[in-house]
GROMACS .gro file of C-alpha atoms in nm:
model
  318
    1UNK     CA    1   0.594  -0.305  -3.036
    2UNK     CA    2   0.570  -0.366  -2.663
    3UNK     CA    3   0.287  -0.559  -2.495
    4UNK     CA    4   0.164  -0.510  -2.139
    5UNK     CA    5   0.106  -0.884  -2.116
    6UNK     CA    6   0.482  -0.937  -2.154
    7UNK     CA    7   0.582  -0.683  -1.889
    8UNK     CA    8   0.647  -0.728  -1.521
    9UNK     CA    9   0.745  -0.544  -1.203
   10UNK     CA   10   0.986  -0.676  -0.939
   11UNK     CA   11   1.061  -0.515  -0.604
   12UNK     CA   12   1.356  -0.526  -0.365
   13UNK     CA   13   1.424  -0.364  -0.028
   14UNK     CA   14   1.739  -0.152  -0.040
   15UNK     CA   15   2.015  -0.184   0.214
   16UNK     CA   16   2.040   0.195   0.223
   17UNK     CA   17   1.885   0.503   0.068
   18UNK     CA   18   2.077   0.609  -0.239
   19UNK     CA   19   2.184   0.264  -0.362
   20UNK     CA   20   1.951   0.054  -0.579
   21UNK     CA   21   1.910  -0.320  -0.524
   22UNK     CA   22   1.837  -0.552  -0.816
   23UNK     CA   23   1.996  -0.859  -0.658
   24UNK     CA   24   1.715  -0.979  -0.428
   25UNK     CA   25   1.396  -0.915  -0.622
   26UNK     CA   26   1.041  -1.024  -0.539
   27UNK     CA   27   0.835  -1.122  -0.844
   28UNK     CA   28   0.456  -1.111  -0.852
   29UNK     CA   29   0.180  -1.078  -1.113
   30UNK     CA   30   0.051  -0.724  -1.158
   31UNK     CA   31  -0.272  -0.583  -1.298
   32UNK     CA   32  -0.125  -0.243  -1.384
   33UNK     CA   33   0.147   0.007  -1.293
   34UNK     CA   34   0.206   0.374  -1.368
   35UNK     CA   35   0.548   0.445  -1.221
   36UNK     CA   36   0.695   0.761  -1.371
   37UNK     CA   37   1.006   0.975  -1.335
   38UNK     CA   38   0.950   1.348  -1.382
   39UNK     CA   39   1.182   1.649  -1.398
   40UNK     CA   40   1.053   1.996  -1.314
   41UNK     CA   41   1.120   2.268  -1.566
   42UNK     CA   42   1.262   2.595  -1.432
   43UNK     CA   43   1.188   2.882  -1.666
   44UNK     CA   44   1.409   3.186  -1.624
   45UNK     CA   45   1.211   3.495  -1.523
   46UNK     CA   46   1.449   3.741  -1.686
   47UNK     CA   47   1.367   3.911  -2.017
   48UNK     CA   48   1.585   3.881  -2.328
   49UNK     CA   49   1.422   4.164  -2.531
   50UNK     CA   50   1.215   3.920  -2.738
   51UNK     CA   51   0.875   3.754  -2.745
   52UNK     CA   52   1.026   3.408  -2.735
   53UNK     CA   53   1.036   3.230  -2.401
   54UNK     CA   54   1.334   3.263  -2.170
   55UNK     CA   55   1.557   2.954  -2.135
   56UNK     CA   56   1.451   2.660  -1.922
   57UNK     CA   57   1.676   2.492  -1.667
   58UNK     CA   58   1.662   2.149  -1.511
   59UNK     CA   59   1.464   2.142  -1.188
   60UNK     CA   60   1.409   1.879  -0.920
   61UNK     CA   61   1.328   1.521  -1.018
   62UNK     CA   62   1.106   1.263  -0.853
   63UNK     CA   63   0.957   0.921  -0.915
   64UNK     CA   64   0.609   0.815  -0.816
   65UNK     CA   65   0.320   0.592  -0.911
   66UNK     CA   66   0.096   0.302  -0.817
   67UNK     CA   67   0.110  -0.072  -0.863
   68UNK     CA   68  -0.220  -0.262  -0.869
   69UNK     CA   69  -0.218  -0.638  -0.810
   70UNK     CA   70  -0.405  -0.931  -0.659
   71UNK     CA   71  -0.190  -1.008  -0.356
   72UNK     CA   72  -0.057  -1.356  -0.303
   73UNK     CA   73   0.058  -1.447   0.051
   74UNK     CA   74   0.429  -1.395  -0.014
   75UNK     CA   75   0.409  -1.052  -0.176
   76UNK     CA   76   0.136  -0.926   0.057
   77UNK     CA   77   0.375  -0.966   0.349
   78UNK     CA   78   0.639  -0.771   0.159
   79UNK     CA   79   0.400  -0.485   0.082
   80UNK     CA   80   0.287  -0.464   0.443
   81UNK     CA   81   0.648  -0.447   0.555
   82UNK     CA   82   0.716  -0.168   0.306
   83UNK     CA   83   0.422   0.045   0.416
   84UNK     CA   84   0.445  -0.026   0.790
   85UNK     CA   85   0.823  -0.028   0.818
   86UNK     CA   86   0.834  -0.292   1.092
   87UNK     CA   87   0.766  -0.661   1.136
   88UNK     CA   88   0.789  -0.938   1.394
   89UNK     CA   89   0.811  -1.298   1.275
   90UNK     CA   90   0.749  -1.631   1.446
   91UNK     CA   91   0.861  -1.933   1.240
   92UNK     CA   92   0.746  -2.280   1.345
   93UNK     CA   93   0.733  -2.606   1.147
   94UNK     CA   94   0.784  -2.433   0.810
   95UNK     CA   95   0.498  -2.189   0.875
   96UNK     CA   96   0.568  -1.825   0.953
   97UNK     CA   97   0.343  -1.569   1.120
   98UNK     CA   98   0.442  -1.213   1.039
   99UNK     CA   99   0.294  -0.923   1.236
  100UNK     CA  100   0.312  -0.574   1.086
  101UNK     CA  101   0.241  -0.259   1.287
  102UNK     CA  102   0.289   0.094   1.152
  103UNK     CA  103   0.602   0.257   1.292
  104UNK     CA  104   0.498   0.476   1.583
  105UNK     CA  105   0.790   0.657   1.744
  106UNK     CA  106   1.081   0.640   1.499
  107UNK     CA  107   1.155   0.634   1.126
  108UNK     CA  108   1.325   0.351   0.938
  109UNK     CA  109   1.645   0.555   0.931
  110UNK     CA  110   1.755   0.920   0.925
  111UNK     CA  111   1.675   0.960   0.554
  112UNK     CA  112   1.346   0.776   0.501
  113UNK     CA  113   1.039   0.713   0.713
  114UNK     CA  114   0.982   0.358   0.584
  115UNK     CA  115   1.209   0.115   0.396
  116UNK     CA  116   1.368   0.234   0.072
  117UNK     CA  117   1.263   0.025  -0.228
  118UNK     CA  118   1.383  -0.051  -0.580
  119UNK     CA  119   1.126  -0.128  -0.850
  120UNK     CA  120   1.263  -0.294  -1.163
  121UNK     CA  121   1.006  -0.256  -1.441
  122UNK     CA  122   1.019  -0.454  -1.766
  123UNK     CA  123   0.789  -0.290  -2.023
  124UNK     CA  124   0.878  -0.539  -2.298
  125UNK     CA  125   1.156  -0.330  -2.452
  126UNK     CA  126   1.530  -0.385  -2.475
  127UNK     CA  127   1.619  -0.274  -2.121
  128UNK     CA  128   1.453  -0.241  -1.783
  129UNK     CA  129   1.354   0.077  -1.604
  130UNK     CA  130   1.489   0.096  -1.250
  131UNK     CA  131   1.303   0.325  -1.012
  132UNK     CA  132   1.484   0.338  -0.679
  133UNK     CA  133   1.487   0.530  -0.352
  134UNK     CA  134   1.111   0.478  -0.341
  135UNK     CA  135   0.898   0.464  -0.027
  136UNK     CA  136   0.552   0.315   0.015
  137UNK     CA  137   0.322   0.607   0.092
  138UNK     CA  138   0.004   0.403   0.115
  139UNK     CA  139  -0.160   0.065   0.066
  140UNK     CA  140  -0.524  -0.009  -0.010
  141UNK     CA  141  -0.683  -0.355   0.015
  142UNK     CA  142  -1.035  -0.406  -0.122
  143UNK     CA  143  -1.270  -0.686  -0.214
  144UNK     CA  144  -1.623  -0.734  -0.341
  145UNK     CA  145  -1.853  -1.032  -0.345
  146UNK     CA  146  -1.747  -1.272  -0.621
  147UNK     CA  147  -1.398  -1.125  -0.667
  148UNK     CA  148  -1.037  -1.162  -0.558
  149UNK     CA  149  -0.869  -0.936  -0.306
  150UNK     CA  150  -0.713  -0.639  -0.486
  151UNK     CA  151  -0.431  -0.419  -0.363
  152UNK     CA  152  -0.296  -0.081  -0.468
  153UNK     CA  153   0.038   0.038  -0.335
  154UNK     CA  154   0.147   0.399  -0.383
  155UNK     CA  155   0.516   0.480  -0.409
  156UNK     CA  156   0.696   0.814  -0.399
  157UNK     CA  157   1.068   0.874  -0.429
  158UNK     CA  158   1.328   1.014  -0.650
  159UNK     CA  159   1.576   0.823  -0.860
  160UNK     CA  160   1.582   0.645  -1.194
  161UNK     CA  161   1.823   0.456  -1.417
  162UNK     CA  162   1.810   0.207  -1.702
  163UNK     CA  163   1.906  -0.145  -1.597
  164UNK     CA  164   1.941  -0.493  -1.736
  165UNK     CA  165   1.620  -0.693  -1.735
  166UNK     CA  166   1.587  -0.981  -1.488
  167UNK     CA  167   1.361  -1.278  -1.565
  168UNK     CA  168   1.087  -1.300  -1.301
  169UNK     CA  169   1.015  -1.613  -1.100
  170UNK     CA  170   0.648  -1.601  -1.007
  171UNK     CA  171   0.536  -1.776  -0.685
  172UNK     CA  172   0.300  -2.073  -0.719
  173UNK     CA  173   0.040  -1.931  -0.483
  174UNK     CA  174  -0.326  -1.840  -0.497
  175UNK     CA  175  -0.458  -1.491  -0.417
  176UNK     CA  176  -0.723  -1.436  -0.152
  177UNK     CA  177  -1.085  -1.481  -0.263
  178UNK     CA  178  -1.414  -1.336  -0.140
  179UNK     CA  179  -1.544  -1.672  -0.013
  180UNK     CA  180  -1.264  -1.701   0.245
  181UNK     CA  181  -1.354  -1.369   0.410
  182UNK     CA  182  -1.482  -1.355   0.768
  183UNK     CA  183  -1.533  -1.066   1.009
  184UNK     CA  184  -1.609  -0.989   1.370
  185UNK     CA  185  -1.719  -0.667   1.539
  186UNK     CA  186  -1.694  -0.627   1.914
  187UNK     CA  187  -1.602  -1.000   1.934
  188UNK     CA  188  -1.922  -1.110   1.755
  189UNK     CA  189  -1.922  -1.259   1.405
  190UNK     CA  190  -2.069  -1.046   1.126
  191UNK     CA  191  -2.147  -1.245   0.814
  192UNK     CA  192  -2.338  -1.011   0.582
  193UNK     CA  193  -2.058  -0.808   0.423
  194UNK     CA  194  -2.081  -0.748   0.047
  195UNK     CA  195  -1.767  -0.537   0.009
  196UNK     CA  196  -1.478  -0.422   0.227
  197UNK     CA  197  -1.197  -0.172   0.178
  198UNK     CA  198  -0.915  -0.047   0.402
  199UNK     CA  199  -0.632   0.196   0.335
  200UNK     CA  200  -0.329   0.308   0.530
  201UNK     CA  201  -0.161   0.637   0.439
  202UNK     CA  202   0.181   0.741   0.563
  203UNK     CA  203   0.158   1.102   0.441
  204UNK     CA  204   0.514   1.119   0.310
  205UNK     CA  205   0.673   1.376   0.083
  206UNK     CA  206   1.014   1.417  -0.081
  207UNK     CA  207   1.247   1.674   0.075
  208UNK     CA  208   1.512   1.857  -0.127
  209UNK     CA  209   1.820   2.025   0.021
  210UNK     CA  210   2.038   2.307  -0.111
  211UNK     CA  211   2.365   2.186  -0.256
  212UNK     CA  212   2.237   1.828  -0.295
  213UNK     CA  213   2.147   1.647  -0.617
  214UNK     CA  214   1.822   1.716  -0.797
  215UNK     CA  215   1.655   1.407  -0.648
  216UNK     CA  216   1.504   1.395  -0.297
  217UNK     CA  217   1.756   1.402  -0.015
  218UNK     CA  218   1.498   1.271   0.231
  219UNK     CA  219   1.149   1.119   0.226
  220UNK     CA  220   0.977   1.220   0.547
  221UNK     CA  221   0.636   1.249   0.711
  222UNK     CA  222   0.405   1.548   0.686
  223UNK     CA  223   0.128   1.420   0.915
  224UNK     CA  224  -0.009   1.132   1.118
  225UNK     CA  225  -0.050   0.780   0.983
  226UNK     CA  226  -0.413   0.752   0.870
  227UNK     CA  227  -0.616   0.431   0.867
  228UNK     CA  228  -0.953   0.445   0.694
  229UNK     CA  229  -1.203   0.180   0.591
  230UNK     CA  230  -1.543   0.131   0.441
  231UNK     CA  231  -1.777  -0.147   0.346
  232UNK     CA  232  -2.125  -0.245   0.244
  233UNK     CA  233  -2.341  -0.486   0.441
  234UNK     CA  234  -2.687  -0.625   0.379
  235UNK     CA  235  -2.913  -0.409   0.594
  236UNK     CA  236  -3.077  -0.638   0.849
  237UNK     CA  237  -3.079  -0.435   1.171
  238UNK     CA  238  -2.972  -0.108   1.330
  239UNK     CA  239  -2.725  -0.279   1.563
  240UNK     CA  240  -2.435  -0.060   1.446
  241UNK     CA  241  -2.629   0.264   1.470
  242UNK     CA  242  -2.596   0.295   1.849
  243UNK     CA  243  -2.217   0.291   1.821
  244UNK     CA  244  -2.234   0.546   1.540
  245UNK     CA  245  -2.454   0.782   1.740
  246UNK     CA  246  -2.241   0.757   2.053
  247UNK     CA  247  -1.915   0.739   1.853
  248UNK     CA  248  -1.812   0.432   2.050
  249UNK     CA  249  -1.492   0.265   1.931
  250UNK     CA  250  -1.501  -0.112   1.892
  251UNK     CA  251  -1.261  -0.381   1.776
  252UNK     CA  252  -1.315  -0.486   1.413
  253UNK     CA  253  -1.132  -0.786   1.262
  254UNK     CA  254  -1.124  -0.903   0.900
  255UNK     CA  255  -0.976  -1.240   0.796
  256UNK     CA  256  -0.886  -1.399   0.462
  257UNK     CA  257  -0.761  -1.750   0.386
  258UNK     CA  258  -0.574  -1.873   0.078
  259UNK     CA  259  -0.421  -2.180  -0.084
  260UNK     CA  260  -0.477  -2.476   0.149
  261UNK     CA  261  -0.180  -2.657  -0.005
  262UNK     CA  262   0.045  -2.384   0.132
  263UNK     CA  263  -0.123  -2.249   0.447
  264UNK     CA  264  -0.180  -1.877   0.417
  265UNK     CA  265  -0.393  -1.625   0.599
  266UNK     CA  266  -0.416  -1.251   0.648
  267UNK     CA  267  -0.579  -1.080   0.944
  268UNK     CA  268  -0.652  -0.708   0.958
  269UNK     CA  269  -0.722  -0.600   1.316
  270UNK     CA  270  -0.857  -0.256   1.400
  271UNK     CA  271  -0.848  -0.231   1.782
  272UNK     CA  272  -1.056   0.089   1.791
  273UNK     CA  273  -1.274   0.122   1.481
  274UNK     CA  274  -1.484   0.439   1.493
  275UNK     CA  275  -1.784   0.455   1.258
  276UNK     CA  276  -1.784   0.789   1.074
  277UNK     CA  277  -2.071   0.730   0.830
  278UNK     CA  278  -2.381   0.512   0.858
  279UNK     CA  279  -2.611   0.555   0.559
  280UNK     CA  280  -2.886   0.298   0.484
  281UNK     CA  281  -3.136   0.407   0.219
  282UNK     CA  282  -3.425   0.275   0.009
  283UNK     CA  283  -3.300   0.301  -0.349
  284UNK     CA  284  -3.498   0.028  -0.523
  285UNK     CA  285  -3.721  -0.275  -0.478
  286UNK     CA  286  -3.452  -0.523  -0.381
  287UNK     CA  287  -3.255  -0.591  -0.068
  288UNK     CA  288  -3.139  -0.286   0.122
  289UNK     CA  289  -2.771  -0.227   0.179
  290UNK     CA  290  -2.587  -0.046   0.457
  291UNK     CA  291  -2.281   0.154   0.352
  292UNK     CA  292  -2.053   0.226   0.647
  293UNK     CA  293  -1.726   0.415   0.679
  294UNK     CA  294  -1.483   0.409   0.970
  295UNK     CA  295  -1.142   0.522   1.083
  296UNK     CA  296  -0.891   0.310   1.267
  297UNK     CA  297  -0.834   0.519   1.576
  298UNK     CA  298  -0.503   0.482   1.757
  299UNK     CA  299  -0.546   0.252   2.058
  300UNK     CA  300  -0.325   0.323   2.357
  301UNK     CA  301  -0.391  -0.028   2.487
  302UNK     CA  302  -0.264  -0.204   2.174
  303UNK     CA  303  -0.020   0.066   2.061
  304UNK     CA  304  -0.153   0.088   1.705
  305UNK     CA  305  -0.445   0.188   1.484
  306UNK     CA  306  -0.426  -0.128   1.275
  307UNK     CA  307  -0.241  -0.457   1.304
  308UNK     CA  308  -0.177  -0.681   1.005
  309UNK     CA  309  -0.084  -1.047   1.046
  310UNK     CA  310   0.016  -1.271   0.753
  311UNK     CA  311   0.070  -1.645   0.770
  312UNK     CA  312   0.281  -1.794   0.490
  313UNK     CA  313   0.600  -1.994   0.431
  314UNK     CA  314   0.845  -1.701   0.404
  315UNK     CA  315   1.097  -1.739   0.685
  316UNK     CA  316   1.157  -1.364   0.719
  317UNK     CA  317   1.125  -1.038   0.530
  318UNK     CA  318   1.429  -0.807   0.502
   0.00000   0.00000   0.00000
């Protein structure tokens, strides 16, 4: 019988779409995963002079699913590269600063919008399950008071094969905790956050072509990159309400720190955060809270809707 506690997921960036990569895997602890490979069933419409169903034929196949984890500095940089599709790295004195911006005017290559990925999953059985030709369709980062930063990455793609298991080598790093969080809004510190959540969505879909195999020939965009966020603050003033009423866009920055023995930091910078919901309410006798929602609007000045920066000891991502 298989145990989830004895399973693992490892990821690798592929050199090209169509060819899996299990040679340069990133290991990291996961909370859960639900990667699946499905095959559509094509039922013939013709009648065979019987009440029994007409034959079924093999339809298109695809792979998809989410991985939930508490990001450590090394793997967080990898996930941001996978979802953004670009990175710029400065490496000085064994410390690297990686900047990730969503791709804006071109795709990763002619077949996929963002890097193609292989996920090697060990579900504690005799062989591994290799999901490849995946693309990161979205990434959500969220945290609450008294908890660790949690991430959910959504993959879509198309191919699957059994593969030999590879023993993981987990990094000796700490995840990001609530007590290292800091924030600023319009260049002024804001210290009364109780929860924070941000998601980026690439809006990708698999594309199938006549005469090709039953797996996706391409993974391409169907809409704009969307950046959305929300949070809860202790309600102390109406200082944000003026910007909500006028729909003024301001710069919002979130920061996290990690293991001081191995310097690590992540900064999430929204150059033009636009508040879309502002909803304080009296719902009990205790302290009032202010739920807010916002979108990361594209900023012409900065050339992005969100900018991620990760400091760690990884010299460079693929």
